[in-house]
Tab-separated table of C-alpha atoms in Angstrom:
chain	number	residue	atom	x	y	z
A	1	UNK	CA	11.358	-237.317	-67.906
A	2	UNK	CA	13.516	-238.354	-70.916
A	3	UNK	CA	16.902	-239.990	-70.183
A	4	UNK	CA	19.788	-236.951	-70.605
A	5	UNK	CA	20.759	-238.506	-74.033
A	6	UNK	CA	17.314	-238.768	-75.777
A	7	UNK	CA	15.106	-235.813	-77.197
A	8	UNK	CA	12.371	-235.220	-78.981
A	9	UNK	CA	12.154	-233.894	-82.874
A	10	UNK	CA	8.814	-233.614	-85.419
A	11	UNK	CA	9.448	-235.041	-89.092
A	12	UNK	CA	6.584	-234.286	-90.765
A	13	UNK	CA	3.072	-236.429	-88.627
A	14	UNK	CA	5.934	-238.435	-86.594
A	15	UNK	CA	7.426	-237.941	-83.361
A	16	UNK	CA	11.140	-239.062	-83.625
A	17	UNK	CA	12.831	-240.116	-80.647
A	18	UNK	CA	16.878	-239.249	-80.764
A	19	UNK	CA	19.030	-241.706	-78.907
A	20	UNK	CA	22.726	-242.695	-79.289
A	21	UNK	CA	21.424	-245.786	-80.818
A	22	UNK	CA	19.607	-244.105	-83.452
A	23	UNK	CA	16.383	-242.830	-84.264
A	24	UNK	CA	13.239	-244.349	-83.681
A	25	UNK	CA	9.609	-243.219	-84.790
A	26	UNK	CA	7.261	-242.725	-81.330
A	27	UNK	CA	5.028	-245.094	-82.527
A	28	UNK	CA	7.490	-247.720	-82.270
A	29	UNK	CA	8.369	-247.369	-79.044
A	30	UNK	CA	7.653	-249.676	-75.647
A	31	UNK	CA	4.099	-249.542	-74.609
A	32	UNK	CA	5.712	-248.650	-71.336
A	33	UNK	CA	7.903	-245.529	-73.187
A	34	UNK	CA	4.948	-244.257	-75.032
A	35	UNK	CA	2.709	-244.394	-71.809
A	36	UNK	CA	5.084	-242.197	-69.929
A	37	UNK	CA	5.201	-239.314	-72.715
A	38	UNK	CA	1.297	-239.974	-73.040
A	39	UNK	CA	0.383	-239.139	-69.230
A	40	UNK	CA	3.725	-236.152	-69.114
A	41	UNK	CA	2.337	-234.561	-72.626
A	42	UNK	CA	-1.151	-234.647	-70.555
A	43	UNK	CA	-0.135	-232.956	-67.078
A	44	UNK	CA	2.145	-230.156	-69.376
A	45	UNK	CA	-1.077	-229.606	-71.642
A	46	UNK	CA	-3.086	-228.859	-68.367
A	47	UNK	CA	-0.697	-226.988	-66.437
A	48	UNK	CA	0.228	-224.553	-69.665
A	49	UNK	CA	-3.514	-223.723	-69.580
A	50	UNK	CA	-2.801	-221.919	-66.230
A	51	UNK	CA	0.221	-220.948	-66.193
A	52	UNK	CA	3.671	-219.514	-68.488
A	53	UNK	CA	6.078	-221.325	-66.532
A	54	UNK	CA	5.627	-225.052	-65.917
A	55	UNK	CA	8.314	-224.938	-62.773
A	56	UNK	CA	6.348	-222.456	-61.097
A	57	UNK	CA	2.957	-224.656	-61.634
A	58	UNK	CA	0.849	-225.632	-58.552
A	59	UNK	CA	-1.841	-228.985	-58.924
A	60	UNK	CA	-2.718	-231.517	-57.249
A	61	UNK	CA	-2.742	-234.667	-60.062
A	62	UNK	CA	-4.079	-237.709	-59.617
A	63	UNK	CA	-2.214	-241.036	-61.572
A	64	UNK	CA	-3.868	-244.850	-60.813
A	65	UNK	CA	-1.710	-247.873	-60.861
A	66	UNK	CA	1.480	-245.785	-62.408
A	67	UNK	CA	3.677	-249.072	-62.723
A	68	UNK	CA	1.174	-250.426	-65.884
A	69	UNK	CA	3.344	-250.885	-68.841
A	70	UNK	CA	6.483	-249.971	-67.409
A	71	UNK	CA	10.097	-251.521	-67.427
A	72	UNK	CA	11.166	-252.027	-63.641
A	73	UNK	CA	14.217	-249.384	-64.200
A	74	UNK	CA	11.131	-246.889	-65.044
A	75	UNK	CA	8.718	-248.333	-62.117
A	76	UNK	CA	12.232	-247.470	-59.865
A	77	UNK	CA	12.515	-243.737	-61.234
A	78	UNK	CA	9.262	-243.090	-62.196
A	79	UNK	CA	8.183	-240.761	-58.903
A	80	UNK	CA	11.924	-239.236	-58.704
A	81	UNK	CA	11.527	-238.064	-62.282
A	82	UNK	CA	7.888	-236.734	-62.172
A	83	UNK	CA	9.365	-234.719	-58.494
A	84	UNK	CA	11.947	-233.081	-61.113
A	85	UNK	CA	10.057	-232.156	-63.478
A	86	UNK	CA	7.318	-230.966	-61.943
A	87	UNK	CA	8.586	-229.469	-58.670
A	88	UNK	CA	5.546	-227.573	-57.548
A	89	UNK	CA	2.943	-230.639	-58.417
A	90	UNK	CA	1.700	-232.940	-55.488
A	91	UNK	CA	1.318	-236.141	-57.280
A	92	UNK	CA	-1.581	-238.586	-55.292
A	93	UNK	CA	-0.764	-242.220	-57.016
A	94	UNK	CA	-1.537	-245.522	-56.660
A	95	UNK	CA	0.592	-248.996	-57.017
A	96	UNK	CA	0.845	-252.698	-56.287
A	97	UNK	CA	4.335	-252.874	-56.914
A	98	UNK	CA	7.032	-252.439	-54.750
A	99	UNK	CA	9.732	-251.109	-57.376
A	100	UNK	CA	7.514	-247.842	-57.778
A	101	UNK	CA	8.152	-246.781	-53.709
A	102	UNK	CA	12.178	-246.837	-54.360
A	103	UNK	CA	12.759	-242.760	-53.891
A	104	UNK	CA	9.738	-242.568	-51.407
A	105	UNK	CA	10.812	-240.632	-48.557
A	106	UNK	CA	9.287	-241.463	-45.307
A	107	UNK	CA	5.844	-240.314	-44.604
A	108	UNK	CA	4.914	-240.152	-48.142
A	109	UNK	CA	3.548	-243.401	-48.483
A	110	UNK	CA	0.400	-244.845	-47.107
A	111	UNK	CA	-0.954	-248.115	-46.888
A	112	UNK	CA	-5.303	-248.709	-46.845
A	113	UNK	CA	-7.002	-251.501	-46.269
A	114	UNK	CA	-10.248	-252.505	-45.962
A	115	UNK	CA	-11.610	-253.715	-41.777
A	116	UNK	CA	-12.896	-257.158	-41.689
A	117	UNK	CA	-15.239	-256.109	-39.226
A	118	UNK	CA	-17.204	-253.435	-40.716
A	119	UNK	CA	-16.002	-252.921	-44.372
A	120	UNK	CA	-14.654	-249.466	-43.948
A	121	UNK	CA	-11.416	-248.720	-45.730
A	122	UNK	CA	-8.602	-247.064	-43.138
A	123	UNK	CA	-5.224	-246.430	-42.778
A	124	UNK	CA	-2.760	-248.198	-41.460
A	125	UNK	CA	-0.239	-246.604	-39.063
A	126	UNK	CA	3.138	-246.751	-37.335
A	127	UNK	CA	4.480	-247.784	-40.881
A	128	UNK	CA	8.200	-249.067	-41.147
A	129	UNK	CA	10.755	-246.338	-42.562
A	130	UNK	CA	10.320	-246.550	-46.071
A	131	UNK	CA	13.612	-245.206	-47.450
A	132	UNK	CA	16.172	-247.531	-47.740
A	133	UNK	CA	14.409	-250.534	-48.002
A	134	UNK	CA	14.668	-253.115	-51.062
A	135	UNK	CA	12.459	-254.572	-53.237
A	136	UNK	CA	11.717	-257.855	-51.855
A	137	UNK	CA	11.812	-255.844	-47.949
A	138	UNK	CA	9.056	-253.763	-49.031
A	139	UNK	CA	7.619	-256.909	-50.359
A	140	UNK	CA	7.421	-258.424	-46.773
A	141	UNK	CA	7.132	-255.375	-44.581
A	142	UNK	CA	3.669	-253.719	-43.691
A	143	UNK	CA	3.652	-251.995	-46.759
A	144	UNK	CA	2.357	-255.063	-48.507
A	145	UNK	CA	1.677	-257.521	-46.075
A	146	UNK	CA	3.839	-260.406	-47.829
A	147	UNK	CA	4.902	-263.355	-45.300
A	148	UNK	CA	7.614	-264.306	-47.761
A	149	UNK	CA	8.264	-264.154	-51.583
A	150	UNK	CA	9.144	-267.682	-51.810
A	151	UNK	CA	6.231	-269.358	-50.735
A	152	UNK	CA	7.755	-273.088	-51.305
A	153	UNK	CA	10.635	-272.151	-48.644
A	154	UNK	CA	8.039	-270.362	-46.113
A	155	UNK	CA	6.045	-273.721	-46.162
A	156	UNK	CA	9.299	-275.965	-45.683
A	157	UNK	CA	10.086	-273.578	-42.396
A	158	UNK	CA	6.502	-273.580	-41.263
A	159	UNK	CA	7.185	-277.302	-40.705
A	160	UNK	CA	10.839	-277.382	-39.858
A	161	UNK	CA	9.346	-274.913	-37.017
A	162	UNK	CA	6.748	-277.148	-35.967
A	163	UNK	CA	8.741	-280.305	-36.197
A	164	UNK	CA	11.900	-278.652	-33.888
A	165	UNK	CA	9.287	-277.401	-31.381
A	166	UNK	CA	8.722	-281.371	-30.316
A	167	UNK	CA	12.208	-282.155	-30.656
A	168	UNK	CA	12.078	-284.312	-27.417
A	169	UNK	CA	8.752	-286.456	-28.830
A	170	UNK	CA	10.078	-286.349	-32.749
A	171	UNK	CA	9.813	-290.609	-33.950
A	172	UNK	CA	12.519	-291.549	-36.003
A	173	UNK	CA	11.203	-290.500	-39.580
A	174	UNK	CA	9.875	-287.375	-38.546
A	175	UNK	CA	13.500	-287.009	-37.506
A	176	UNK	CA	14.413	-287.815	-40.604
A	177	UNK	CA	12.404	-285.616	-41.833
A	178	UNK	CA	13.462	-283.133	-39.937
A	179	UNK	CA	17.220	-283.066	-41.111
A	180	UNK	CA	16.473	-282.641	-44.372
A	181	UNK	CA	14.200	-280.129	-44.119
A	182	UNK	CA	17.187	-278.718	-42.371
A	183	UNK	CA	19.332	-279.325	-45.711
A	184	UNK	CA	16.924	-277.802	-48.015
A	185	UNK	CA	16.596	-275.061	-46.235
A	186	UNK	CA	20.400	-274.266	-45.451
A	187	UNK	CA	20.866	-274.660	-49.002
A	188	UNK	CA	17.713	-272.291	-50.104
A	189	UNK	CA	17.854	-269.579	-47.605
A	190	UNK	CA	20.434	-266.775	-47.962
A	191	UNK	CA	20.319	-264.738	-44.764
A	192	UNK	CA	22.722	-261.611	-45.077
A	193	UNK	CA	25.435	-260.907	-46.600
A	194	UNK	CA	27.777	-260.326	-43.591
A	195	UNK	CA	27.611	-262.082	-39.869
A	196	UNK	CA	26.011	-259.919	-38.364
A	197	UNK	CA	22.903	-259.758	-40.820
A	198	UNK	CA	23.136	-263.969	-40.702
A	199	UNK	CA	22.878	-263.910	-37.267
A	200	UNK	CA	19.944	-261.144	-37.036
A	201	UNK	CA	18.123	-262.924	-39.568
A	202	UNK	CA	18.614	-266.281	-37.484
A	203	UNK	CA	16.981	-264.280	-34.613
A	204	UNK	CA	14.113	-262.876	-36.362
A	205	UNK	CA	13.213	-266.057	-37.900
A	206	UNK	CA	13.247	-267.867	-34.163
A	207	UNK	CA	11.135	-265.200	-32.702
A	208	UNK	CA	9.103	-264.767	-35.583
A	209	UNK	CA	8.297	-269.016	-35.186
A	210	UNK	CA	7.661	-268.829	-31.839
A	211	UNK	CA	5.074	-265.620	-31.611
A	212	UNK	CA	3.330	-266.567	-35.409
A	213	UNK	CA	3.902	-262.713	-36.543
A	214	UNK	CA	2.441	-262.124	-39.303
A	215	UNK	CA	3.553	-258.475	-41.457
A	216	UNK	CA	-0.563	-257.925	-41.857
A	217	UNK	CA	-1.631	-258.454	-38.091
A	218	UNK	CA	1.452	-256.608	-35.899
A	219	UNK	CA	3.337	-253.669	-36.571
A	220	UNK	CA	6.292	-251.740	-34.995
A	221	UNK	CA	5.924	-252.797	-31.378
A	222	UNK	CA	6.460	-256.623	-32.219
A	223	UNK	CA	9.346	-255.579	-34.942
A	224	UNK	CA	10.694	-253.535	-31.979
A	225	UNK	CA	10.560	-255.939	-29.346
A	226	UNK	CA	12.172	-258.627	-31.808
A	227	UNK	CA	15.118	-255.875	-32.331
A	228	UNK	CA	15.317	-255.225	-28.791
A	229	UNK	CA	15.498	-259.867	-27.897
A	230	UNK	CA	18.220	-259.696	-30.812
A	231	UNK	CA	20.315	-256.752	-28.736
A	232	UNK	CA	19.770	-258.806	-25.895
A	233	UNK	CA	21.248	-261.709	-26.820
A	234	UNK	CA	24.068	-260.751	-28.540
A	235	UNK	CA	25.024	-258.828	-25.231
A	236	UNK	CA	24.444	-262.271	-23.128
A	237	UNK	CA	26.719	-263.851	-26.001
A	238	UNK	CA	29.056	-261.279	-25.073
A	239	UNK	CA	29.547	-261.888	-21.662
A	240	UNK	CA	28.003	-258.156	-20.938
């Protein structure tokens, strides 16, 4: 789990870490750094007690809320390096934060939630594909439910939406209004990095206005059919 630079040596009652910046006691390491070797120190203890050779150990080992403590460059590598160095080991682990699903493959994660109509916790299905996917996408995609991670900006469109669907009827200073939401928002919103993810982004955000999706109440059909009104009228623009 240690970076390829860093090992581990005993002076005396200390733990010494070894870096190319120096030495440093364990004690005085992040809380983050020392939770890591706490919890890997744990699992090797367990799995020596069964067998010689750690890479040929089978458990099933349970971690909650993995991302306490931890630097987001650990929360991003933490699941790739326990796969490593523990190839045999299913790991069952729970997280609210998005950085720790980076190096999920698809299928591995799963998302429950509790019905409003009964209580009962279930699963939810036909989950987006998970590898890939950024931060701030997992952020907003089923996986979490989010509408937006700038709530500030998501209000300012919920009216800019609501003002531009009366366009005809607007009086003059809720056209005013109007054009500068439209400033703020050009000026706030960055919408891809090339054309072509501007102008998907400009289509997703239309549909989305017009059919009120929200990430927590529709999954893959409505992302599909937004996909599939984006394909369609970029062929019209086309002339196809």
């Amino acid at each position: 789990l240690l970076d390829e630079d860093q090992d581990f040596t005993r002076r005396d009652d200390q733990i010494i870490i070894d870096t190319e910046g120096g030495r440093t006691p364990l004690s005085e390491m992040s809380v983050g750094y020392k939770s890591v070797v706490a919890m890997a120190t744990d699992i090797i203890r367990e799995l020596m007690y069964h067998y010689d050779n750690l890479e040929l150990a089978h458990a099933v080992v349970l971690i909650d809320e993995i991302e306490t403590h931890l630097h987001p460059r650990w929360k991003m590598r933490i699941m790739g390096l326990l796969r490593r160095a523990f190839p045999k080991v299913q790991f069952i682990v729970t997280t609210h934060d998005p950085l720790c699903l980076r190096g999920m493959f698809d299928g591995e994660v799963f998302v429950l939630q509790r019905s409003p109509e009964d209580q009962r916790v279930e699963t939810l299905v036909d989950l987006p594909r998970i590898q890939g996917m950024r931060a701030e996408q997992i952020l907003t995609s089923e996986f979490f439910g989010l509408g937006s991670t700038d709530p500030e900006t998501e209000a300012q469109l919920a009216v800019y939406n609501s003002l531009a669907a009366r366009i005809e009827t607007l009086k003059d200073h809720e056209k005013e209004q109007l054009e500068n939401l439209r400033c703020k928002l050009d000026q706030n919103m960055v919408l891809g990095n090339t054309m072509a993810e501007q102008a998907y982004s400009e289509a997703l955000k239309k549909e989305v206005a017009e059919t009120q999706v929200t990430p927590t109440k529709v999954r893959n059909p409505k992302r599909k059919r937004m996909v599939i009104n984006f394909a369609e009228a970029l062929r019209k623009g086309r002339g196809k």
